[in-house]
Short mmCIF file of C-alpha atoms in Angstrom, two decimals:
data_model
loop_
_atom_site.label_atom_id
_atom_site.label_comp_id
_atom_site.label_asym_id
_atom_site.label_seq_id
_atom_site.Cartn_x
_atom_site.Cartn_y
_atom_site.Cartn_z
CA UNK D 1 6.96 1.94 14.67
CA UNK D 2 10.04 3.76 15.82
CA UNK D 3 11.88 1.57 14.49
CA UNK D 4 10.36 2.67 10.49
CA UNK D 5 12.29 5.28 7.92
CA UNK D 6 10.61 6.63 6.01
CA UNK D 7 11.99 7.42 2.10
CA UNK D 8 11.42 10.80 0.41
CA UNK D 9 10.58 11.07 -2.75
CA UNK D 10 12.42 8.72 -4.87
CA UNK D 11 15.86 9.28 -6.20
CA UNK D 12 17.31 5.87 -6.74
CA UNK D 13 17.29 2.67 -7.89
CA UNK D 14 18.22 0.38 -10.34
CA UNK D 15 16.83 0.65 -13.80
CA UNK D 16 16.46 -2.73 -16.45
CA UNK D 17 18.17 -2.63 -18.41
CA UNK D 18 18.43 -6.32 -20.07
CA UNK D 19 15.39 -8.79 -19.48
CA UNK D 20 14.60 -12.09 -21.19
CA UNK D 21 11.08 -13.24 -20.67
CA UNK D 22 10.11 -17.39 -21.32
CA UNK D 23 8.81 -20.05 -20.80
CA UNK D 24 5.23 -20.27 -21.85
CA UNK D 25 3.35 -20.64 -17.97
CA UNK D 26 5.45 -18.90 -16.08
CA UNK D 27 6.83 -15.62 -16.20
CA UNK D 28 10.88 -14.94 -15.32
CA UNK D 29 12.96 -12.34 -16.61
CA UNK D 30 16.21 -11.53 -15.69
CA UNK D 31 17.93 -7.61 -14.46
CA UNK D 32 21.05 -6.30 -15.68
CA UNK D 33 21.95 -3.27 -12.83
CA UNK D 34 23.10 -0.90 -15.31
CA UNK D 35 22.89 2.42 -13.28
CA UNK D 36 20.63 4.55 -11.19
CA UNK D 37 17.19 4.90 -12.31
CA UNK D 38 13.41 5.39 -11.44
CA UNK D 39 11.04 3.44 -10.05
CA UNK D 40 7.97 4.31 -12.60
CA UNK D 41 10.81 4.48 -15.46
CA UNK D 42 11.39 0.66 -14.40
CA UNK D 43 8.27 -0.76 -14.95
CA UNK D 44 7.78 1.62 -17.79
CA UNK D 45 11.62 -0.20 -19.72
CA UNK D 46 9.49 -2.84 -18.20
CA UNK D 47 6.42 -3.03 -20.17
CA UNK D 48 7.78 -1.97 -23.26
CA UNK D 49 9.64 -4.82 -23.66
CA UNK D 50 6.56 -7.20 -22.49
CA UNK D 51 5.27 -5.75 -25.81
CA UNK D 52 8.07 -5.52 -27.94
CA UNK D 53 8.85 -9.38 -26.82
CA UNK D 54 5.82 -11.48 -25.99
CA UNK D 55 3.06 -9.12 -26.65
CA UNK D 56 0.45 -11.62 -26.59
CA UNK D 57 1.27 -10.60 -22.42
CA UNK D 58 0.36 -7.36 -22.99
CA UNK D 59 -2.69 -7.89 -21.75
CA UNK D 60 -1.97 -9.50 -19.28
CA UNK D 61 0.61 -7.32 -17.41
CA UNK D 62 0.10 -4.13 -15.14
CA UNK D 63 1.98 -1.54 -13.48
CA UNK D 64 1.07 -0.59 -9.56
CA UNK D 65 1.01 2.52 -8.12
CA UNK D 66 0.95 2.36 -4.29
CA UNK D 67 -0.32 5.00 -2.13
CA UNK D 68 -2.93 7.47 0.33
CA UNK D 69 -3.72 10.71 0.03
CA UNK D 70 0.00 12.03 2.55
CA UNK D 71 2.06 10.16 0.93
CA UNK D 72 2.68 7.88 3.62
CA UNK D 73 2.94 3.65 2.46
CA UNK D 74 4.08 1.32 5.33
CA UNK D 75 5.94 -1.68 3.24
CA UNK D 76 7.20 -5.03 5.05
CA UNK D 77 10.42 -7.19 3.43
CA UNK D 78 12.75 -4.13 1.43
CA UNK D 79 15.95 -3.48 0.76
CA UNK D 80 15.60 0.02 2.42
CA UNK D 81 13.66 -0.58 5.42
CA UNK D 82 15.59 -0.97 9.20
CA UNK D 83 15.13 -4.22 11.70
CA UNK D 84 14.27 -7.45 10.98
CA UNK D 85 10.85 -6.84 9.33
CA UNK D 86 12.90 -4.68 7.03
CA UNK D 87 9.87 -1.76 6.85
CA UNK D 88 10.56 1.54 5.87
CA UNK D 89 7.52 4.23 4.71
CA UNK D 90 6.80 5.55 1.16
CA UNK D 91 5.38 8.05 -0.01
CA UNK D 92 5.09 6.02 -3.29
CA UNK D 93 5.98 2.94 -4.91
CA UNK D 94 5.70 1.54 -7.97
CA UNK D 95 5.83 -2.62 -9.30
CA UNK D 96 5.37 -4.67 -11.89
CA UNK D 97 2.66 -6.89 -12.13
CA UNK D 98 1.70 -10.23 -13.97
CA UNK D 99 -2.09 -12.32 -14.90
CA UNK D 100 -1.36 -14.91 -16.53
CA UNK D 101 -4.47 -16.98 -14.90
CA UNK D 102 -7.21 -16.83 -13.06
CA UNK D 103 -5.42 -18.69 -9.91
CA UNK D 104 -1.38 -16.77 -10.71
CA UNK D 105 -0.39 -13.51 -10.08
CA UNK D 106 3.18 -12.85 -10.00
CA UNK D 107 4.82 -9.41 -8.29
CA UNK D 108 7.80 -7.91 -9.58
CA UNK D 109 9.21 -5.63 -7.01
CA UNK D 110 12.52 -4.39 -7.29
CA UNK D 111 13.57 -2.93 -4.35
CA UNK D 112 11.71 -6.56 -2.52
CA UNK D 113 14.26 -8.24 -0.41
CA UNK D 114 11.49 -11.07 -1.65
CA UNK D 115 11.99 -13.74 -4.58
CA UNK D 116 11.88 -12.40 -8.06
CA UNK D 117 9.47 -12.36 -9.37
CA UNK D 118 7.12 -13.12 -6.19
CA UNK D 119 3.27 -14.77 -6.01
CA UNK D 120 1.04 -12.33 -5.66
CA UNK D 121 -0.34 -13.45 -1.86
CA UNK D 122 3.25 -14.31 -0.64
CA UNK D 123 4.15 -10.42 -2.44
CA UNK D 124 1.09 -8.51 -0.76
CA UNK D 125 1.00 -10.90 2.25
CA UNK D 126 4.56 -9.74 3.48
CA UNK D 127 4.41 -6.15 2.02
CA UNK D 128 1.31 -5.14 3.00
CA UNK D 129 0.68 -6.93 6.13
CA UNK D 130 -2.62 -5.51 7.05
CA UNK D 131 -4.65 -1.94 7.28
CA UNK D 132 -6.03 -3.26 10.51
CA UNK D 133 -2.78 -2.79 12.95
CA UNK D 134 -2.34 0.61 11.04
CA UNK D 135 -3.50 4.36 11.16
CA UNK D 136 -5.73 5.13 8.72
CA UNK D 137 -3.75 8.17 7.45
CA UNK D 138 -1.00 4.48 6.73
CA UNK D 139 -3.48 2.37 5.23
CA UNK D 140 -2.27 1.50 0.99
CA UNK D 141 -4.06 2.39 -2.31
CA UNK D 142 -3.74 0.81 -5.16
CA UNK D 143 -3.85 2.22 -8.38
CA UNK D 144 -3.83 -0.67 -11.18
CA UNK D 145 -3.18 0.45 -15.09
CA UNK D 146 -3.11 -1.72 -17.56
CA UNK D 147 0.39 -2.23 -18.49
CA UNK D 148 -1.19 -0.94 -22.18
CA UNK D 149 -1.55 1.98 -21.24
CA UNK D 150 0.64 3.11 -18.80
CA UNK D 151 3.12 2.56 -22.03
CA UNK D 152 0.97 5.83 -23.41
CA UNK D 153 0.09 7.85 -20.48
CA UNK D 154 2.63 8.13 -18.43
CA UNK D 155 5.02 11.52 -18.79
CA UNK D 156 7.56 12.52 -16.17
CA UNK D 157 9.71 14.86 -17.33
CA UNK D 158 12.11 14.00 -14.09
CA UNK D 159 11.17 17.42 -11.70
CA UNK D 160 10.24 15.04 -8.90
CA UNK D 161 14.63 14.39 -9.01
CA UNK D 162 15.67 17.79 -8.55
CA UNK D 163 16.39 19.89 -6.02
CA UNK D 164 14.80 23.40 -5.77
CA UNK D 165 18.02 25.50 -7.16
CA UNK D 166 16.89 22.80 -10.78
CA UNK D 167 20.46 20.24 -9.28
CA UNK D 168 20.06 16.97 -9.83
CA UNK D 169 19.41 15.54 -5.84
CA UNK D 170 21.66 12.22 -7.61
CA UNK D 171 22.47 11.96 -11.51
CA UNK D 172 19.79 10.71 -13.83
CA UNK D 173 20.11 7.50 -16.18
CA UNK D 174 21.00 7.68 -19.47
CA UNK D 175 18.76 7.89 -22.23
CA UNK D 176 16.31 10.37 -22.34
CA UNK D 177 12.53 11.30 -20.34
CA UNK D 178 9.86 9.52 -20.97
CA UNK D 179 7.48 11.64 -22.94
CA UNK D 180 3.98 11.65 -23.48
CA UNK D 181 2.92 12.81 -26.91
CA UNK D 182 1.22 15.98 -24.53
CA UNK D 183 5.55 15.89 -23.39
CA UNK D 184 3.73 16.84 -20.05
CA UNK D 185 4.42 15.61 -16.83
CA UNK D 186 1.33 13.42 -15.16
CA UNK D 187 3.33 11.76 -12.84
CA UNK D 188 1.08 13.00 -9.43
CA UNK D 189 -1.75 11.68 -11.93
CA UNK D 190 -1.14 8.11 -11.33
CA UNK D 191 0.37 8.20 -7.32
CA UNK D 192 -3.00 10.14 -7.26
CA UNK D 193 -5.00 7.39 -5.44
CA UNK D 194 -8.71 10.04 -5.58
CA UNK D 195 -10.92 7.94 -7.52
CA UNK D 196 -12.59 8.60 -10.53
CA UNK D 197 -8.96 11.12 -10.95
CA UNK D 198 -6.03 9.23 -13.56
CA UNK D 199 -5.62 6.18 -14.60
CA UNK D 200 -6.35 2.57 -14.27
CA UNK D 201 -8.74 1.76 -10.66
CA UNK D 202 -8.00 2.66 -7.59
CA UNK D 203 -8.69 -0.38 -4.55
CA UNK D 204 -7.82 -0.43 -0.96
CA UNK D 205 -5.57 -3.08 -0.02
CA UNK D 206 -8.84 -5.55 1.13
CA UNK D 207 -10.29 -4.78 -3.09
CA UNK D 208 -6.72 -5.13 -4.64
CA UNK D 209 -6.75 -8.77 -3.19
CA UNK D 210 -9.59 -9.31 -4.61
CA UNK D 211 -9.49 -8.47 -7.36
CA UNK D 212 -6.20 -10.64 -8.23
CA UNK D 213 -5.82 -13.47 -5.41
CA UNK D 214 -7.81 -16.13 -6.46
CA UNK D 215 -6.84 -19.51 -4.61
CA UNK D 216 -4.89 -21.96 -6.46
CA UNK D 217 -7.94 -24.77 -5.96
CA UNK D 218 -9.99 -22.75 -7.86
CA UNK D 219 -9.51 -23.54 -11.38
CA UNK D 220 -8.85 -27.47 -10.31
CA UNK D 221 -12.46 -27.19 -9.32
CA UNK D 222 -14.37 -24.79 -11.76
CA UNK D 223 -12.27 -27.95 -14.62
CA UNK D 224 -13.89 -30.70 -12.83
#
């Protein structure tokens, strides 16, 4: 894995400034990239937009955090990656997921080089591949949080975006930090992959696939 570049705590990505959600069967989004932002906030903003414009879809949406105890998770097909496989090691990663039907799940990842959005099976296969070929310290775990829970409980004062002297690593977004009613910084609870701590449910890679991937033929067979 010598060609892998490791990316430290998130300091940049694109803030989704506008969305267009349409089509009753396929969930699609148009994004306008305005300024530097923070991935976990981008996903929060997207959940907020769904709640405002398509509230009936909110229960089918999720924020997904990817990390592990050592915060060293390899992902492929990433814009920040190196080599033909575009592989990178993140400390943590966050993406948005829409699961409208048992056999139809879409992933929205602003950092992928795959189509946007991408069907779940293609995204997982090309982005995470398998844990079998990886050292245990690089195994990926997934905290899956329902969108409505994420909107209520996520809170970050952006302290991870600052240097020890208090200066910004990168200029923050122009909008205020996203703070819950408690006004506490709880990003670590979302990145933590310990079962029983933090919101949502924590899965291994195989459990994540089992819970959110169903063969396209399942629905057809059940309707016969």
